[in-house]
């Protein structure tokens, strides 16, 4: 794996050129990259916000000046710590905004350069590896936050990095270590569902998911995480298609493979039984309503059962609006996140 490198100022005049040009052209407020790191590690929120304004401007106008940042590893460490530890919501939001601009600019730079740009390609590979080592574990943590905005932006950033990185095997190893196999039950559970279920999409079906599938299969024997792991594996099967997924299953230890198949079949049977019971209950309810309607005078179709706008149809258990309950129980992960937020607003 490429390792992050500390900058050698004497050996590499390219970086000095980028920094010098940016200093002259943009009139940087902070005279050195070391000063920026010092401020980000401190507790002066006002200065930290000013630093992020400058970093965002640099990413937008001269991404090379950040690729050649003199202490890139220290910068990434500072960003990761601020992301999950800062007490300032404004600083956290600015950190997230910078990461969005940073990832987007790196992606554009990667698409623009050619394979002949050896030095810049090496630097990008080092930056890529360093982001995966330092920032991704922090984003995995923030993606399971109880703060909805932090959660959503963190998931979006991980998704952006999935499209940017050249080393998905290393990325999936980070997912496994800091998310799926996290010793904190809630982190592990919430990372699998909804975070990982959201991230697994058709555009990534060409990737090698061996690392993820092995990690998820381990959670099937953990009763607390069984359902979430099974849901992720089912989502992966939908994305990579049945035959390719079977090839992944065949790489698993026989016990893990058999446990998955057993749980999947049991879950399918339970789902079918639940569906049948629900249909029977609905049919019985319709018969009862029709009978009551006849007793009240026949063709009165204005009863609450058929009126979707009625208060009775809008509330479940006299507390949760049915539209929110429907989103919470649906397959759309984004809608479920929105429903959680709506429910929190109603209960507070």
Tab-separated table of C-alpha atoms in Angstrom:
chain	number	residue	atom	x	y	z
A	1	UNK	CA	0.000	0.000	0.000
A	2	UNK	CA	1.271	3.526	-0.732
A	3	UNK	CA	2.225	5.280	2.491
A	4	UNK	CA	1.774	8.998	3.219
A	5	UNK	CA	5.041	10.869	2.806
A	6	UNK	CA	6.288	13.902	4.642
A	7	UNK	CA	7.278	16.645	2.276
A	8	UNK	CA	10.922	17.112	1.362
A	9	UNK	CA	11.210	20.809	0.507
A	10	UNK	CA	14.705	20.626	-0.960
A	11	UNK	CA	14.035	17.617	-3.169
A	12	UNK	CA	10.721	18.810	-4.550
A	13	UNK	CA	10.546	22.308	-5.949
A	14	UNK	CA	7.103	21.643	-7.482
A	15	UNK	CA	5.364	21.902	-4.112
A	16	UNK	CA	7.209	25.108	-3.217
A	17	UNK	CA	6.182	26.562	-6.565
A	18	UNK	CA	2.515	25.775	-5.975
A	19	UNK	CA	2.626	27.194	-2.434
A	20	UNK	CA	4.546	30.322	-3.538
A	21	UNK	CA	2.169	31.033	-6.424
A	22	UNK	CA	-0.845	30.574	-4.234
A	23	UNK	CA	0.637	32.828	-1.561
A	24	UNK	CA	1.259	35.622	-4.053
A	25	UNK	CA	-1.914	35.280	-6.115
A	26	UNK	CA	-4.433	34.685	-3.336
A	27	UNK	CA	-2.812	36.703	-0.519
A	28	UNK	CA	-3.086	33.923	2.016
A	29	UNK	CA	-3.941	35.016	5.539
A	30	UNK	CA	-1.978	32.139	7.073
A	31	UNK	CA	1.673	32.189	6.135
A	32	UNK	CA	2.443	28.483	6.460
A	33	UNK	CA	0.811	25.062	6.356
A	34	UNK	CA	2.274	24.416	9.812
A	35	UNK	CA	0.380	27.431	11.168
A	36	UNK	CA	-2.844	26.047	9.716
A	37	UNK	CA	-2.316	22.721	11.470
A	38	UNK	CA	-1.501	24.470	14.724
A	39	UNK	CA	-4.782	26.400	14.605
A	40	UNK	CA	-6.833	23.321	13.709
A	41	UNK	CA	-5.355	21.492	16.714
A	42	UNK	CA	-6.195	24.388	19.020
A	43	UNK	CA	-9.407	25.681	20.602
A	44	UNK	CA	-9.844	29.029	18.878
A	45	UNK	CA	-13.065	28.398	16.946
A	46	UNK	CA	-13.016	31.788	15.199
A	47	UNK	CA	-9.559	31.142	13.765
A	48	UNK	CA	-10.539	27.602	12.814
A	49	UNK	CA	-13.474	28.951	10.789
A	50	UNK	CA	-11.094	31.356	9.036
A	51	UNK	CA	-8.739	28.460	8.261
A	52	UNK	CA	-11.572	26.471	6.709
A	53	UNK	CA	-12.550	29.462	4.567
A	54	UNK	CA	-8.997	29.533	3.224
A	55	UNK	CA	-8.775	25.760	2.760
A	56	UNK	CA	-12.044	25.753	0.822
A	57	UNK	CA	-10.748	28.572	-1.414
A	58	UNK	CA	-7.512	26.664	-2.002
A	59	UNK	CA	-9.354	23.460	-2.871
A	60	UNK	CA	-11.557	25.303	-5.355
A	61	UNK	CA	-8.837	27.362	-7.053
A	62	UNK	CA	-5.623	25.358	-6.605
A	63	UNK	CA	-6.163	21.781	-5.453
A	64	UNK	CA	-2.496	21.083	-6.212
A	65	UNK	CA	-1.553	23.337	-3.290
A	66	UNK	CA	-3.379	20.907	-0.986
A	67	UNK	CA	-2.027	17.791	-2.679
A	68	UNK	CA	1.379	19.297	-1.967
A	69	UNK	CA	0.433	20.414	1.547
A	70	UNK	CA	3.672	20.299	3.561
A	71	UNK	CA	2.218	18.203	6.398
A	72	UNK	CA	-0.767	16.460	4.754
A	73	UNK	CA	-0.882	13.687	7.358
A	74	UNK	CA	-1.140	16.241	10.170
A	75	UNK	CA	-3.871	18.075	8.250
A	76	UNK	CA	-5.907	14.893	7.853
A	77	UNK	CA	-5.436	14.024	11.531
A	78	UNK	CA	-6.679	17.475	12.522
A	79	UNK	CA	-9.712	17.159	10.235
A	80	UNK	CA	-10.609	13.755	11.649
A	81	UNK	CA	-10.399	14.940	15.246
A	82	UNK	CA	-12.473	18.046	14.550
A	83	UNK	CA	-15.058	15.971	12.733
A	84	UNK	CA	-15.891	13.824	15.750
A	85	UNK	CA	-14.599	15.762	18.780
A	86	UNK	CA	-15.133	19.502	18.298
A	87	UNK	CA	-17.674	21.161	20.579
A	88	UNK	CA	-18.417	23.823	17.962
A	89	UNK	CA	-21.222	22.988	15.544
A	90	UNK	CA	-20.030	25.772	13.222
A	91	UNK	CA	-16.513	24.319	13.061
A	92	UNK	CA	-17.914	20.833	12.450
A	93	UNK	CA	-20.101	22.119	9.602
A	94	UNK	CA	-17.142	23.975	8.067
A	95	UNK	CA	-15.030	20.831	8.328
A	96	UNK	CA	-17.711	18.834	6.521
A	97	UNK	CA	-18.073	21.536	3.860
A	98	UNK	CA	-14.315	21.559	3.264
A	99	UNK	CA	-14.216	17.754	2.924
A	100	UNK	CA	-17.008	17.931	0.333
A	101	UNK	CA	-15.098	20.513	-1.705
A	102	UNK	CA	-11.788	18.677	-1.144
A	103	UNK	CA	-13.065	15.293	-2.362
A	104	UNK	CA	-14.743	16.885	-5.368
A	105	UNK	CA	-11.580	18.762	-6.318
A	106	UNK	CA	-9.429	15.636	-5.914
A	107	UNK	CA	-11.815	13.719	-8.161
A	108	UNK	CA	-11.574	16.418	-10.855
A	109	UNK	CA	-7.787	16.494	-10.594
A	110	UNK	CA	-7.598	12.709	-10.871
A	111	UNK	CA	-9.741	12.818	-14.029
A	112	UNK	CA	-7.641	15.608	-15.544
A	113	UNK	CA	-4.098	14.287	-15.163
A	114	UNK	CA	-2.583	11.613	-17.381
A	115	UNK	CA	-0.605	8.524	-16.452
A	116	UNK	CA	2.541	10.364	-17.601
A	117	UNK	CA	2.227	12.801	-14.677
A	118	UNK	CA	4.237	10.412	-12.533
A	119	UNK	CA	5.017	12.743	-9.653
A	120	UNK	CA	1.461	14.030	-9.300
A	121	UNK	CA	0.019	10.521	-9.600
A	122	UNK	CA	2.313	9.359	-6.802
A	123	UNK	CA	1.222	12.257	-4.622
A	124	UNK	CA	-2.455	11.553	-5.305
A	125	UNK	CA	-1.946	7.892	-4.401
A	126	UNK	CA	-0.319	8.944	-1.135
A	127	UNK	CA	-3.140	11.402	-0.357
A	128	UNK	CA	-5.703	8.700	-1.213
A	129	UNK	CA	-4.047	6.209	1.140
A	130	UNK	CA	-3.780	8.810	3.898
A	131	UNK	CA	-7.463	9.753	3.635
A	132	UNK	CA	-8.395	6.082	3.897
A	133	UNK	CA	-6.157	5.583	6.935
A	134	UNK	CA	-7.181	8.689	8.860
A	135	UNK	CA	-10.381	10.373	7.639
A	136	UNK	CA	-12.487	7.349	6.615
A	137	UNK	CA	-12.494	5.786	10.137
A	138	UNK	CA	-13.750	9.138	11.470
A	139	UNK	CA	-16.430	9.324	8.778
A	140	UNK	CA	-17.527	5.775	9.621
A	141	UNK	CA	-17.978	6.939	13.227
A	142	UNK	CA	-19.835	10.126	12.283
A	143	UNK	CA	-22.043	8.220	9.804
A	144	UNK	CA	-23.745	6.526	12.784
A	145	UNK	CA	-24.201	9.767	14.713
A	146	UNK	CA	-27.571	10.601	16.274
A	147	UNK	CA	-27.261	14.038	14.619
A	148	UNK	CA	-29.159	13.593	11.373
A	149	UNK	CA	-27.277	16.254	9.368
A	150	UNK	CA	-23.863	14.931	10.449
A	151	UNK	CA	-25.008	11.407	9.639
A	152	UNK	CA	-26.291	12.285	6.164
A	153	UNK	CA	-23.275	14.390	5.123
A	154	UNK	CA	-20.863	11.746	6.432
A	155	UNK	CA	-22.578	9.041	4.381
A	156	UNK	CA	-22.460	11.320	1.348
A	157	UNK	CA	-18.731	11.912	1.878
A	158	UNK	CA	-18.005	8.185	2.153
A	159	UNK	CA	-19.986	7.674	-1.054
A	160	UNK	CA	-17.930	10.396	-2.794
A	161	UNK	CA	-14.719	8.776	-1.617
A	162	UNK	CA	-15.887	5.371	-2.887
A	163	UNK	CA	-16.014	6.914	-6.360
A	164	UNK	CA	-12.683	8.662	-5.893
A	165	UNK	CA	-10.398	6.045	-4.358
A	166	UNK	CA	-8.215	3.647	-6.292
A	167	UNK	CA	-8.033	1.098	-3.465
A	168	UNK	CA	-11.470	-0.267	-2.598
A	169	UNK	CA	-10.047	-3.333	-0.897
A	170	UNK	CA	-8.361	-1.112	1.678
A	171	UNK	CA	-11.528	0.990	2.010
A	172	UNK	CA	-13.683	-2.096	2.646
A	173	UNK	CA	-11.162	-3.257	5.248
A	174	UNK	CA	-11.782	0.062	7.049
A	175	UNK	CA	-15.535	-0.513	6.800
A	176	UNK	CA	-15.042	-3.923	8.403
A	177	UNK	CA	-12.714	-2.814	11.188
A	178	UNK	CA	-14.347	0.449	12.250
A	179	UNK	CA	-17.941	-0.278	11.249
A	180	UNK	CA	-19.148	-3.855	10.820
A	181	UNK	CA	-16.869	-5.443	13.426
A	182	UNK	CA	-16.813	-2.497	15.812
A	183	UNK	CA	-16.965	-3.678	19.423
A	184	UNK	CA	-19.659	-1.073	20.128
A	185	UNK	CA	-22.888	-2.882	19.267
A	186	UNK	CA	-24.759	0.289	18.251
A	187	UNK	CA	-21.947	1.462	15.946
A	188	UNK	CA	-21.778	-1.944	14.255
A	189	UNK	CA	-25.553	-2.256	13.909
A	190	UNK	CA	-26.150	1.291	12.666
A	191	UNK	CA	-23.233	1.213	10.237
A	192	UNK	CA	-24.636	-1.920	8.588
A	193	UNK	CA	-28.160	-0.512	8.477
A	194	UNK	CA	-28.672	2.120	7.217
A	195	UNK	CA	-25.139	3.365	6.297
A	196	UNK	CA	-23.768	0.388	4.387
A	197	UNK	CA	-27.128	-0.435	2.806
A	198	UNK	CA	-27.212	3.109	1.397
A	199	UNK	CA	-23.632	2.929	0.094
A	200	UNK	CA	-24.049	-0.379	-1.756
A	201	UNK	CA	-25.424	0.693	-5.143
A	202	UNK	CA	-25.412	-0.656	-8.692
A	203	UNK	CA	-22.589	1.649	-9.817
A	204	UNK	CA	-20.208	-0.325	-7.594
A	205	UNK	CA	-21.307	-3.788	-8.743
A	206	UNK	CA	-17.988	-4.317	-10.538
A	207	UNK	CA	-15.980	-4.079	-7.292
A	208	UNK	CA	-14.637	-7.030	-5.321
A	209	UNK	CA	-16.824	-7.365	-2.207
A	210	UNK	CA	-14.993	-10.372	-0.735
A	211	UNK	CA	-13.759	-8.436	2.313
A	212	UNK	CA	-17.191	-6.986	3.077
A	213	UNK	CA	-19.037	-10.279	2.624
A	214	UNK	CA	-16.624	-12.146	4.897
A	215	UNK	CA	-17.010	-9.462	7.556
A	216	UNK	CA	-20.809	-9.435	7.301
A	217	UNK	CA	-20.949	-13.241	7.431
A	218	UNK	CA	-19.149	-13.148	10.797
A	219	UNK	CA	-21.988	-11.051	12.222
A	220	UNK	CA	-24.606	-13.672	11.341
A	221	UNK	CA	-23.633	-15.647	14.438
A	222	UNK	CA	-24.052	-12.523	16.566
A	223	UNK	CA	-27.723	-12.492	17.526
A	224	UNK	CA	-27.731	-8.731	18.117
A	225	UNK	CA	-26.463	-7.963	14.598
A	226	UNK	CA	-27.908	-10.904	12.681
A	227	UNK	CA	-30.799	-9.013	11.072
A	228	UNK	CA	-28.684	-6.050	9.905
A	229	UNK	CA	-25.938	-8.299	8.526
A	230	UNK	CA	-28.505	-10.390	6.675
A	231	UNK	CA	-30.068	-7.263	5.185
A	232	UNK	CA	-26.662	-6.048	3.933
A	233	UNK	CA	-25.875	-9.416	2.386
A	234	UNK	CA	-29.259	-9.475	0.648
A	235	UNK	CA	-28.586	-5.966	-0.685
A	236	UNK	CA	-25.219	-7.099	-2.024
A	237	UNK	CA	-26.876	-10.036	-3.765
A	238	UNK	CA	-29.284	-7.630	-5.474
A	239	UNK	CA	-26.396	-5.429	-6.641
A	240	UNK	CA	-23.902	-8.043	-7.862
A	241	UNK	CA	-26.617	-10.478	-9.058
A	242	UNK	CA	-27.275	-14.070	-7.983
A	243	UNK	CA	-24.519	-15.992	-9.796
A	244	UNK	CA	-21.709	-13.674	-8.741
A	245	UNK	CA	-23.011	-13.603	-5.181
A	246	UNK	CA	-22.988	-17.405	-5.073
A	247	UNK	CA	-19.321	-17.274	-6.058
A	248	UNK	CA	-18.681	-15.045	-3.045
A	249	UNK	CA	-20.615	-17.459	-0.809
A	250	UNK	CA	-18.467	-20.340	-1.993
A	251	UNK	CA	-15.396	-18.497	-0.661
A	252	UNK	CA	-16.854	-18.477	2.856
A	253	UNK	CA	-16.202	-21.211	5.416
A	254	UNK	CA	-18.908	-23.921	5.068
A	255	UNK	CA	-20.437	-23.045	8.455
A	256	UNK	CA	-20.821	-19.373	7.516
A	257	UNK	CA	-22.287	-20.183	4.123
A	258	UNK	CA	-24.795	-22.668	5.573
A	259	UNK	CA	-25.784	-20.236	8.341
A	260	UNK	CA	-26.480	-17.506	5.786
A	261	UNK	CA	-28.615	-19.789	3.608
A	262	UNK	CA	-30.514	-21.062	6.639
A	263	UNK	CA	-31.220	-17.550	7.949
A	264	UNK	CA	-32.202	-16.311	4.504
A	265	UNK	CA	-34.700	-19.179	4.037
A	266	UNK	CA	-36.097	-18.702	7.552
A	267	UNK	CA	-36.468	-14.985	6.947
A	268	UNK	CA	-38.230	-15.626	3.642
A	269	UNK	CA	-40.671	-18.052	5.286
A	270	UNK	CA	-41.384	-15.621	8.109
A	271	UNK	CA	-41.933	-12.799	5.615
A	272	UNK	CA	-44.379	-14.902	3.577
A	273	UNK	CA	-46.260	-15.918	6.735
A	274	UNK	CA	-46.472	-12.323	7.875
A	275	UNK	CA	-47.755	-11.279	4.451
A	276	UNK	CA	-50.431	-13.992	4.522
A	277	UNK	CA	-51.528	-13.011	8.031
A	278	UNK	CA	-51.678	-9.355	7.021
A	279	UNK	CA	-53.833	-10.169	3.984
A	280	UNK	CA	-56.176	-12.281	6.117
A	281	UNK	CA	-56.507	-9.524	8.699
A	282	UNK	CA	-57.230	-6.936	6.019
A	283	UNK	CA	-59.877	-9.182	4.483
A	284	UNK	CA	-61.539	-9.724	7.886
A	285	UNK	CA	-61.442	-5.986	8.581
A	286	UNK	CA	-63.075	-5.233	5.236
A	287	UNK	CA	-65.828	-7.777	5.964
A	288	UNK	CA	-66.459	-6.248	9.382
A	289	UNK	CA	-66.553	-2.728	7.976
A	290	UNK	CA	-68.923	-3.762	5.197
A	291	UNK	CA	-71.168	-5.436	7.732
A	292	UNK	CA	-71.195	-2.424	10.038
A	293	UNK	CA	-71.845	-0.159	7.091
A	294	UNK	CA	-74.870	-2.220	6.115
A	295	UNK	CA	-76.252	-2.025	9.632
A	296	UNK	CA	-75.859	1.759	9.612
A	297	UNK	CA	-77.666	2.135	6.332
A	298	UNK	CA	-75.902	0.368	3.510
A	299	UNK	CA	-73.802	2.315	1.015
A	300	UNK	CA	-72.170	4.887	3.275
A	301	UNK	CA	-68.578	4.923	2.016
A	302	UNK	CA	-67.512	7.791	4.266
A	303	UNK	CA	-66.406	5.552	7.139
A	304	UNK	CA	-62.863	5.983	8.501
A	305	UNK	CA	-61.540	2.738	7.003
A	306	UNK	CA	-61.826	4.038	3.463
A	307	UNK	CA	-61.092	7.699	4.158
A	308	UNK	CA	-57.314	8.074	3.921
A	309	UNK	CA	-57.517	11.681	5.121
A	310	UNK	CA	-59.317	10.802	8.340
A	311	UNK	CA	-57.547	11.176	11.673
A	312	UNK	CA	-57.972	7.469	12.385
A	313	UNK	CA	-56.080	6.483	9.231
A	314	UNK	CA	-53.351	9.033	9.833
A	315	UNK	CA	-52.375	7.837	13.309
A	316	UNK	CA	-51.019	4.515	14.524
A	317	UNK	CA	-51.259	3.735	18.227
A	318	UNK	CA	-52.623	7.318	18.655
A	319	UNK	CA	-49.037	8.589	18.396
A	320	UNK	CA	-47.163	7.873	15.150
A	321	UNK	CA	-48.651	9.202	11.863
A	322	UNK	CA	-49.110	6.313	9.450
A	323	UNK	CA	-47.113	8.081	6.717
A	324	UNK	CA	-44.075	8.128	9.045
A	325	UNK	CA	-44.649	4.526	10.085
A	326	UNK	CA	-44.775	3.516	6.418
A	327	UNK	CA	-41.406	5.197	5.757
A	328	UNK	CA	-39.854	3.626	8.851
A	329	UNK	CA	-40.817	0.136	7.706
A	330	UNK	CA	-39.944	0.689	4.031
A	331	UNK	CA	-36.851	-0.326	2.053
A	332	UNK	CA	-35.791	3.225	1.096
A	333	UNK	CA	-32.985	4.076	3.532
A	334	UNK	CA	-33.082	7.835	2.868
A	335	UNK	CA	-36.831	7.930	3.538
A	336	UNK	CA	-36.248	6.017	6.752
A	337	UNK	CA	-33.662	8.589	7.866
A	338	UNK	CA	-36.156	11.375	7.101
A	339	UNK	CA	-38.885	9.514	8.996
A	340	UNK	CA	-36.634	9.168	12.045
A	341	UNK	CA	-36.063	12.921	12.005
A	342	UNK	CA	-39.810	13.610	11.598
A	343	UNK	CA	-40.594	11.274	14.474
A	344	UNK	CA	-37.962	12.945	16.688
A	345	UNK	CA	-39.521	16.336	15.939
A	346	UNK	CA	-42.987	15.111	16.893
A	347	UNK	CA	-41.845	13.514	20.140
A	348	UNK	CA	-39.797	16.486	21.361
